[in-house]
């Protein structure tokens, strides 16, 4: 029987390649075993998911008017009317969660024993403690107002009766008693609104409504504007509401201002005046007030414009030709305006954060034309000041506690909070396994190249019979 002797170097190379393959296989299996898999639905290590909800308003409901039962004050709430219709898609609410009884667990079959010892199970990773999210207060209320807008007929009457629309919404999660009050500027008085009574200093208090959660209703407040109220422009007031419930401690409130808008006047021949509304965007940065003065007379005249602003609103940098007379009044000399001509003026206006929260407010413009011959002509009007920050509803939104793809406060993915060490170990093993695979392939290739380039030795020198 013939035996073949293989050279020692070639035999070692033949044994090295299988050994490397076994090493690589063991590393890959170890990495796969350590790497955490996807969490099952009932896995306690799965990160919780925070569901943020926001109550939606529901319109069209009118609560029943009830007496307040407190003295002194009104005994009934003012009558309600249908709230103004809003544009856009109707609000939707999420369906209530469904509950069910879990069925009995199915039979289980034990796995047959094998000869290979089982790997000890890793202790479960404790999930990170969720952020404590305080529950929203059940009492919340919101009020919005219109403006008191006067028509040119105001200049022909000794006094004018008009209305102010107030819309109230119970945005909380419980039935509440909603009380309403308002404050009027000098020159305005209540014209007999049912259920409301004066409390002194231009303040009035109305009765209470019982408003279920989500209810929204409106009421009209009747006001009388004096014939000389225009001399005190700009004028504005405010409306406040308070919500309370017997079973809920504390109360909630909201308030909003309203503007009294006068048309240009008193009417005078030869002069016309226009002023645009001032609107602050959500950033609250300064904006411009645009004023247009027209000489409708038959002679040239010298023009002057005074801008009057409410508290908290000012002209930070008056343009050329304008000087501040006091914090609330800026005067601009605009020079000569030809007959039939006009002049446009833009003034930068800024407002404090408190003034923007109180918006809408009112400002006023007084224009004067003085011709070379003849009496001076003067008119004045008011303009509206609104701010986006006053319309924004601030809702405290809890921070997410760790849903898929959302970073937590530390900038980590939620599943990294509990399994970061295992994931790092698995990644290191995967990298090491990849490097070993590359090394094994390189050694196998090198061995193959050496065999191909080695000179052929006759069989007689390598074998014995």
Coordinates of C-alpha atoms in Angstrom, one line a residue:
X1 CA 0.0 0.0 0.0
X2 CA 1.4 3.3 -1.0
X3 CA 1.6 6.3 1.3
X4 CA 2.1 9.9 0.3
X5 CA 4.1 12.4 2.3
X6 CA 2.9 16.0 2.1
X7 CA 5.4 18.7 2.9
X8 CA 5.0 20.3 6.3
X9 CA 4.5 23.9 5.1
X10 CA 1.7 22.9 2.7
X11 CA 0.0 20.8 5.4
X12 CA 0.0 23.7 7.8
X13 CA -1.6 26.0 5.1
X14 CA -4.3 23.5 4.5
X15 CA -5.1 23.3 8.2
X16 CA -5.1 27.1 8.6
X17 CA -7.9 27.9 6.2
X18 CA -10.5 25.7 7.9
X19 CA -9.5 27.0 11.3
X20 CA -10.0 30.6 10.1
X21 CA -13.4 29.6 8.7
X22 CA -14.4 28.1 12.1
X23 CA -13.3 31.3 13.9
X24 CA -15.2 33.6 11.6
X25 CA -18.3 31.4 12.0
X26 CA -18.1 31.5 15.8
X27 CA -17.7 35.3 15.8
X28 CA -20.7 35.9 13.5
X29 CA -22.9 33.6 15.6
X30 CA -21.8 35.3 18.8
X31 CA -22.6 38.7 17.3
X32 CA -26.1 37.6 16.2
X33 CA -26.8 36.1 19.6
X34 CA -25.8 39.3 21.4
X35 CA -27.6 41.7 19.1
X36 CA -31.1 42.5 20.5
X37 CA -33.9 41.6 18.2
X38 CA -37.2 43.5 17.7
X39 CA -39.3 43.9 20.7
X40 CA -42.5 41.9 20.9
X41 CA -45.8 43.7 21.6
X42 CA -45.8 42.6 25.2
X43 CA -42.0 43.0 25.8
X44 CA -41.5 45.0 29.0
X45 CA -38.3 46.6 27.5
X46 CA -40.2 48.2 24.6
X47 CA -40.2 52.0 24.9
X48 CA -43.5 53.6 25.8
X49 CA -45.2 55.8 23.2
X50 CA -46.7 59.1 24.3
X51 CA -50.0 60.0 22.7
X52 CA -50.7 63.8 22.7
X53 CA -54.2 64.9 22.5
X54 CA -55.7 68.3 22.3
X55 CA -59.4 69.0 23.0
X56 CA -61.3 70.4 20.0
X57 CA -63.9 73.0 20.1
X58 CA -67.5 72.3 19.3
X59 CA -69.7 75.0 18.1
X60 CA -73.4 75.7 18.0
X61 CA -74.3 74.8 21.6
X62 CA -76.1 77.4 23.8
X63 CA -76.0 76.8 27.6
X64 CA -79.0 77.5 29.8
X65 CA -78.9 81.0 31.4
X66 CA -78.9 80.7 35.2
X67 CA -78.8 83.3 38.0
X68 CA -75.6 84.0 39.8
X69 CA -77.1 84.2 43.3
X70 CA -74.5 86.8 44.4
X71 CA -75.2 90.4 45.5
X72 CA -74.6 93.1 44.4
X73 CA -74.7 92.2 40.7
X74 CA -76.9 90.9 37.9
X75 CA -79.3 88.0 38.5
X76 CA -79.3 86.5 35.0
X77 CA -76.7 86.0 32.3
X78 CA -77.1 88.0 29.0
X79 CA -79.0 86.2 26.3
X80 CA -76.9 84.1 24.0
X81 CA -77.0 83.9 20.2
X82 CA -75.6 81.5 17.7
X83 CA -71.8 81.8 17.5
X84 CA -70.3 83.1 14.3
X85 CA -69.5 80.4 11.7
X86 CA -65.9 79.6 11.2
X87 CA -64.3 78.5 8.0
X88 CA -62.3 75.4 7.5
X89 CA -62.9 71.7 8.2
X90 CA -65.0 70.8 11.2
X91 CA -63.1 69.6 14.2
X92 CA -62.7 65.9 14.7
X93 CA -62.2 63.9 17.8
X94 CA -60.3 60.7 18.3
X95 CA -62.6 57.6 18.9
X96 CA -62.5 56.3 22.5
X97 CA -60.2 53.4 23.0
X98 CA -61.8 50.0 22.9
X99 CA -61.3 47.6 25.8
X100 CA -61.6 43.9 25.7
X101 CA -61.1 40.8 27.8
X102 CA -58.0 38.8 26.8
X103 CA -58.8 35.2 25.8
X104 CA -57.3 32.2 27.5
X105 CA -53.8 31.4 26.6
X106 CA -53.3 28.5 24.2
X107 CA -51.6 25.2 25.1
X108 CA -47.8 25.3 25.0
X109 CA -45.5 22.5 24.1
X110 CA -42.1 22.2 25.8
X111 CA -39.1 22.0 23.5
X112 CA -37.4 18.6 23.4
X113 CA -34.1 18.5 25.3
X114 CA -31.0 18.6 23.2
X115 CA -27.5 17.6 23.9
X116 CA -26.2 21.1 23.5
X117 CA -26.3 23.1 26.7
X118 CA -28.5 26.2 26.5
X119 CA -27.0 29.6 26.7
X120 CA -28.0 31.4 30.0
X121 CA -30.6 34.0 29.3
X122 CA -29.7 37.7 29.8
X123 CA -31.5 39.5 32.5
X124 CA -34.2 41.8 31.1
X125 CA -33.2 45.3 30.5
X126 CA -35.2 47.7 32.7
X127 CA -36.9 50.4 30.6
X128 CA -36.0 53.9 31.3
X129 CA -38.4 55.8 33.7
X130 CA -41.0 57.7 31.6
X131 CA -41.2 61.5 32.0
X132 CA -43.8 62.6 34.4
X133 CA -46.5 64.3 32.4
X134 CA -48.9 66.4 34.6
X135 CA -52.5 65.9 33.6
X136 CA -54.1 69.0 32.0
X137 CA -56.3 71.1 34.3
X138 CA -60.0 70.2 33.6
X139 CA -61.0 73.9 33.7
X140 CA -60.1 75.9 30.7
X141 CA -62.0 78.8 29.0
X142 CA -61.4 81.1 26.1
X143 CA -63.0 84.4 25.0
X144 CA -62.8 86.3 21.8
X145 CA -64.3 89.7 21.0
X146 CA -65.2 91.8 18.0
X147 CA -64.7 95.5 17.6
X148 CA -67.0 98.5 18.3
X149 CA -67.0 99.9 14.7
X150 CA -68.9 103.2 14.2
X151 CA -70.3 104.3 10.8
X152 CA -70.2 107.9 9.4
X153 CA -73.7 108.3 10.9
X154 CA -72.0 108.7 14.2
X155 CA -71.1 112.3 13.3
X156 CA -74.8 113.3 12.9
X157 CA -76.0 111.9 16.3
X158 CA -75.7 113.1 19.9
X159 CA -75.0 109.4 20.9
X160 CA -74.9 106.1 19.1
X161 CA -76.0 102.7 20.4
X162 CA -74.1 99.8 19.0
X163 CA -73.2 96.2 19.9
X164 CA -70.1 94.3 20.9
X165 CA -70.1 90.5 20.1
X166 CA -68.4 88.3 22.7
X167 CA -67.8 84.6 22.0
X168 CA -67.0 82.2 24.9
X169 CA -65.8 78.6 24.6
X170 CA -65.4 76.0 27.4
X171 CA -62.2 74.3 26.2
X172 CA -61.8 72.2 29.3
X173 CA -62.9 68.7 30.0
X174 CA -65.6 69.3 32.5
X175 CA -68.8 71.2 32.9
X176 CA -68.1 74.7 34.3
X177 CA -69.8 77.8 35.5
X178 CA -68.6 80.6 33.2
X179 CA -68.9 84.2 34.4
X180 CA -68.4 87.3 32.2
X181 CA -67.2 90.8 32.9
X182 CA -66.0 93.8 30.8
X183 CA -64.5 97.2 31.2
X184 CA -65.5 100.2 29.0
X185 CA -63.4 103.3 28.3
X186 CA -64.5 106.8 29.1
X187 CA -67.2 107.9 26.6
X188 CA -68.9 104.4 26.5
X189 CA -71.5 103.0 28.8
X190 CA -73.7 99.9 28.8
X191 CA -77.0 100.5 27.0
X192 CA -79.1 98.0 29.0
X193 CA -77.6 94.6 28.4
X194 CA -79.8 92.0 30.1
X195 CA -78.1 90.3 33.0
X196 CA -75.3 92.8 33.4
X197 CA -74.8 95.5 36.0
X198 CA -72.2 98.2 36.7
X199 CA -69.7 97.6 39.5
X200 CA -67.9 101.0 39.3
X201 CA -65.0 102.6 37.4
X202 CA -66.4 101.6 33.9
X203 CA -66.5 97.9 34.9
X204 CA -69.5 95.7 34.5
X205 CA -70.3 92.2 35.6
X206 CA -72.8 89.7 34.0
X207 CA -74.4 86.5 35.2
X208 CA -73.1 83.0 34.8
X209 CA -73.7 80.2 32.3
X210 CA -73.5 76.5 32.9
X211 CA -71.4 75.4 29.9
X212 CA -70.6 71.7 29.3
X213 CA -67.2 70.7 28.0
X214 CA -66.7 71.8 24.4
X215 CA -69.6 74.3 24.5
X216 CA -69.3 77.5 22.5
X217 CA -71.7 80.4 22.5
X218 CA -71.9 84.1 21.8
X219 CA -73.6 87.1 23.4
X220 CA -74.2 90.7 22.3
X221 CA -73.3 93.5 24.7
X222 CA -75.3 96.7 24.0
X223 CA -73.1 99.9 24.3
X224 CA -73.8 103.6 24.0
X225 CA -71.1 105.8 22.5
X226 CA -71.2 109.5 23.5
X227 CA -71.2 112.1 20.8
X228 CA -68.0 113.6 22.1
X229 CA -66.2 110.3 22.7
X230 CA -64.1 110.9 19.5
X231 CA -62.2 113.7 21.3
X232 CA -60.6 111.0 23.6
X233 CA -59.6 108.6 20.8
X234 CA -57.9 106.1 20.7
X235 CA -60.4 104.2 22.8
X236 CA -60.5 100.5 23.7
X237 CA -61.8 98.1 26.4
X238 CA -61.5 94.5 27.5
X239 CA -63.6 91.5 28.2
X240 CA -62.8 88.7 30.8
X241 CA -64.3 85.3 31.6
X242 CA -63.8 83.0 34.5
X243 CA -64.6 79.3 34.7
X244 CA -65.2 77.3 37.9
X245 CA -66.7 74.1 39.0
X246 CA -67.8 72.9 42.5
X247 CA -65.9 69.6 42.3
X248 CA -62.7 71.1 40.9
X249 CA -60.4 73.3 43.0
X250 CA -59.3 76.6 41.6
X251 CA -60.5 78.4 38.5
X252 CA -59.5 79.3 35.0
X253 CA -59.8 82.6 33.1
X254 CA -59.1 84.4 29.9
X255 CA -59.4 88.0 28.6
X256 CA -59.2 89.9 25.4
X257 CA -59.3 93.6 24.4
X258 CA -61.5 95.3 21.8
X259 CA -61.0 98.5 19.8
X260 CA -63.4 101.4 19.3
X261 CA -63.0 102.4 15.7
X262 CA -64.2 105.9 14.6
X263 CA -64.5 106.8 10.9
X264 CA -62.6 109.9 9.6
X265 CA -64.2 113.1 10.9
X266 CA -65.7 115.3 12.0
X267 CA -66.4 115.8 8.3
X268 CA -64.5 118.7 6.8
X269 CA -64.3 119.9 3.2
X270 CA -61.0 119.8 1.4
X271 CA -59.3 117.0 3.4
X272 CA -59.4 113.2 3.4
X273 CA -57.6 110.8 5.6
X274 CA -56.9 107.0 5.6
X275 CA -55.0 104.8 8.0
X276 CA -54.3 101.0 7.6
X277 CA -54.5 98.4 10.3
X278 CA -51.3 97.6 12.2
X279 CA -50.6 93.9 12.5
X280 CA -47.8 92.2 14.4
X281 CA -46.8 88.8 13.3
X282 CA -46.0 85.9 15.6
X283 CA -42.4 87.1 15.9
X284 CA -43.6 90.4 17.4
X285 CA -41.1 92.5 15.5
X286 CA -41.7 96.1 14.5
X287 CA -44.1 96.8 11.6
X288 CA -45.3 99.9 9.7
X289 CA -48.3 102.1 10.0
X290 CA -49.4 103.5 6.6
X291 CA -51.2 106.9 6.5
X292 CA -52.5 108.6 3.4
X293 CA -53.5 112.4 3.5
X294 CA -55.3 113.9 0.6
X295 CA -55.8 117.6 -0.2
X296 CA -59.3 117.6 -1.8
X297 CA -59.5 121.4 -1.8
X298 CA -58.7 123.9 -4.5
X299 CA -55.7 125.5 -2.9
X300 CA -52.3 124.2 -1.9
X301 CA -51.9 123.6 1.9
X302 CA -49.3 122.6 4.4
X303 CA -49.9 119.3 6.0
X304 CA -49.3 117.9 9.5
X305 CA -50.0 114.4 10.9
X306 CA -50.1 113.3 14.5
X307 CA -50.1 109.6 15.5
X308 CA -51.5 108.6 18.9
X309 CA -50.8 105.2 20.2
X310 CA -52.0 103.2 23.3
X311 CA -49.8 102.2 26.2
X312 CA -47.1 99.8 25.3
X313 CA -47.1 100.8 21.6
X314 CA -44.6 103.4 20.3
X315 CA -42.6 104.7 17.3
X316 CA -39.0 103.5 18.0
X317 CA -37.3 105.6 15.3
X318 CA -39.3 108.5 13.9
X319 CA -38.7 109.1 10.2
X320 CA -37.3 112.4 8.9
X321 CA -39.7 115.3 9.7
X322 CA -41.3 113.4 12.7
X323 CA -40.6 114.1 16.4
X324 CA -42.1 112.5 19.5
X325 CA -44.2 114.9 21.6
X326 CA -44.6 112.4 24.4
X327 CA -44.4 108.5 24.6
X328 CA -47.9 108.1 23.1
X329 CA -47.8 111.0 20.4
X330 CA -45.6 111.5 17.4
X331 CA -46.0 114.6 15.1
X332 CA -44.9 114.7 11.5
X333 CA -44.6 117.8 9.4
X334 CA -45.2 116.7 5.8
X335 CA -44.8 120.0 4.0
X336 CA -46.9 121.4 1.2
X337 CA -49.5 119.3 -0.6
X338 CA -50.8 120.6 -3.9
X339 CA -54.6 120.9 -4.5
X340 CA -55.9 117.5 -5.5
X341 CA -52.6 115.8 -4.4
X342 CA -51.9 113.4 -1.6
X343 CA -49.1 112.3 0.6
X344 CA -48.3 108.8 1.9
X345 CA -46.4 108.3 5.2
X346 CA -45.1 105.2 6.8
X347 CA -44.0 105.1 10.4
X348 CA -42.3 102.1 12.2
X349 CA -44.4 100.9 15.1
X350 CA -43.4 98.4 17.9
X351 CA -45.2 97.0 20.8
X352 CA -44.3 95.3 24.1
X353 CA -45.2 91.7 24.6
X354 CA -47.8 92.7 27.2
X355 CA -49.4 95.1 24.7
X356 CA -49.5 92.4 22.0
X357 CA -51.2 90.0 24.4
X358 CA -53.8 92.6 25.2
X359 CA -54.6 93.1 21.4
X360 CA -56.7 94.1 19.6
X361 CA -56.0 97.7 20.5
X362 CA -56.8 101.0 18.9
X363 CA -54.6 103.9 17.7
X364 CA -55.6 107.3 16.2
X365 CA -54.3 109.6 13.5
X366 CA -55.0 113.4 13.5
X367 CA -54.4 115.2 10.2
X368 CA -54.4 118.9 9.6
X369 CA -54.1 121.0 6.4
X370 CA -53.4 124.8 6.6
X371 CA -53.9 126.6 3.3
X372 CA -52.2 129.9 2.5
X373 CA -55.5 131.7 2.9
X374 CA -58.5 130.4 4.7
X375 CA -59.2 128.4 7.8
X376 CA -57.3 125.2 8.7
X377 CA -59.0 121.9 8.1
X378 CA -58.7 118.9 10.4
X379 CA -60.0 115.3 10.6
X380 CA -59.1 112.3 12.7
X381 CA -59.8 108.6 12.7
X382 CA -58.8 105.5 14.6
X383 CA -57.1 102.3 13.4
X384 CA -56.9 98.8 14.7
X385 CA -53.8 97.2 16.2
X386 CA -53.8 93.4 16.2
X387 CA -51.1 90.8 17.1
X388 CA -50.8 87.1 16.2
X389 CA -49.5 86.3 19.7
X390 CA -52.9 87.3 21.1
X391 CA -54.7 84.7 18.8
X392 CA -52.3 81.9 19.6
X393 CA -53.7 79.3 22.1
X394 CA -50.9 78.2 24.4
X395 CA -51.3 74.5 25.3
X396 CA -48.8 72.8 27.5
X397 CA -47.7 69.8 25.4
X398 CA -45.9 67.0 27.4
X399 CA -42.6 66.0 26.1
X400 CA -42.5 62.6 24.3
X401 CA -41.5 59.7 26.5
X402 CA -39.8 57.7 23.8
X403 CA -41.6 56.7 20.6
X404 CA -40.0 55.2 17.6
X405 CA -37.8 57.7 15.8
X406 CA -38.1 60.5 18.4
X407 CA -35.1 61.7 20.3
X408 CA -35.3 62.1 24.0
X409 CA -33.9 65.0 26.0
X410 CA -30.4 63.5 25.8
X411 CA -30.4 63.3 22.0
X412 CA -30.6 59.5 22.0
X413 CA -33.1 57.1 20.5
X414 CA -35.5 55.7 23.0
X415 CA -34.3 52.1 22.7
X416 CA -30.7 53.3 23.4
X417 CA -31.7 54.2 26.9
X418 CA -31.9 50.6 28.1
X419 CA -29.9 48.6 25.6
X420 CA -27.1 50.8 24.6
X421 CA -24.3 48.6 26.1
X422 CA -25.6 45.4 24.4
X423 CA -25.9 47.3 21.1
X424 CA -22.4 48.6 21.3
X425 CA -21.0 45.1 22.1
X426 CA -22.9 43.7 19.1
X427 CA -21.6 46.3 16.8
X428 CA -18.1 45.7 17.9
X429 CA -18.4 42.0 17.4
X430 CA -19.9 42.6 13.9
X431 CA -17.0 44.8 13.0
X432 CA -14.4 42.3 14.3
X433 CA -16.2 39.4 12.4
X434 CA -16.1 41.4 9.2
X435 CA -12.3 42.1 9.7
X436 CA -11.7 38.4 10.3
X437 CA -13.6 37.4 7.2
X438 CA -11.5 39.9 5.2
X439 CA -8.3 38.5 6.7
X440 CA -9.3 34.9 6.0
X441 CA -10.1 35.7 2.4
X442 CA -6.8 37.5 2.1
X443 CA -4.8 34.5 3.5
X444 CA -6.7 32.0 1.4
X445 CA -5.9 34.1 -1.7
X446 CA -2.3 34.5 -0.7
X447 CA -2.0 30.7 -0.2
X448 CA -3.6 30.1 -3.6
X449 CA -1.2 32.5 -5.3
X450 CA 1.8 30.8 -3.7
X451 CA 0.6 27.4 -4.9
X452 CA 0.2 28.6 -8.4
X453 CA 3.6 30.3 -8.6
X454 CA 5.5 27.5 -6.8
X455 CA 7.7 25.4 -9.2
X456 CA 6.4 21.9 -10.0
X457 CA 8.4 19.1 -8.2
X458 CA 8.4 15.7 -9.7
X459 CA 6.3 13.2 -7.9
X460 CA 9.3 11.0 -7.4
X461 CA 10.8 13.5 -4.9
X462 CA 7.7 13.9 -2.9
X463 CA 6.4 10.4 -2.6
X464 CA 7.6 7.0 -1.4
X465 CA 6.3 3.6 -2.5

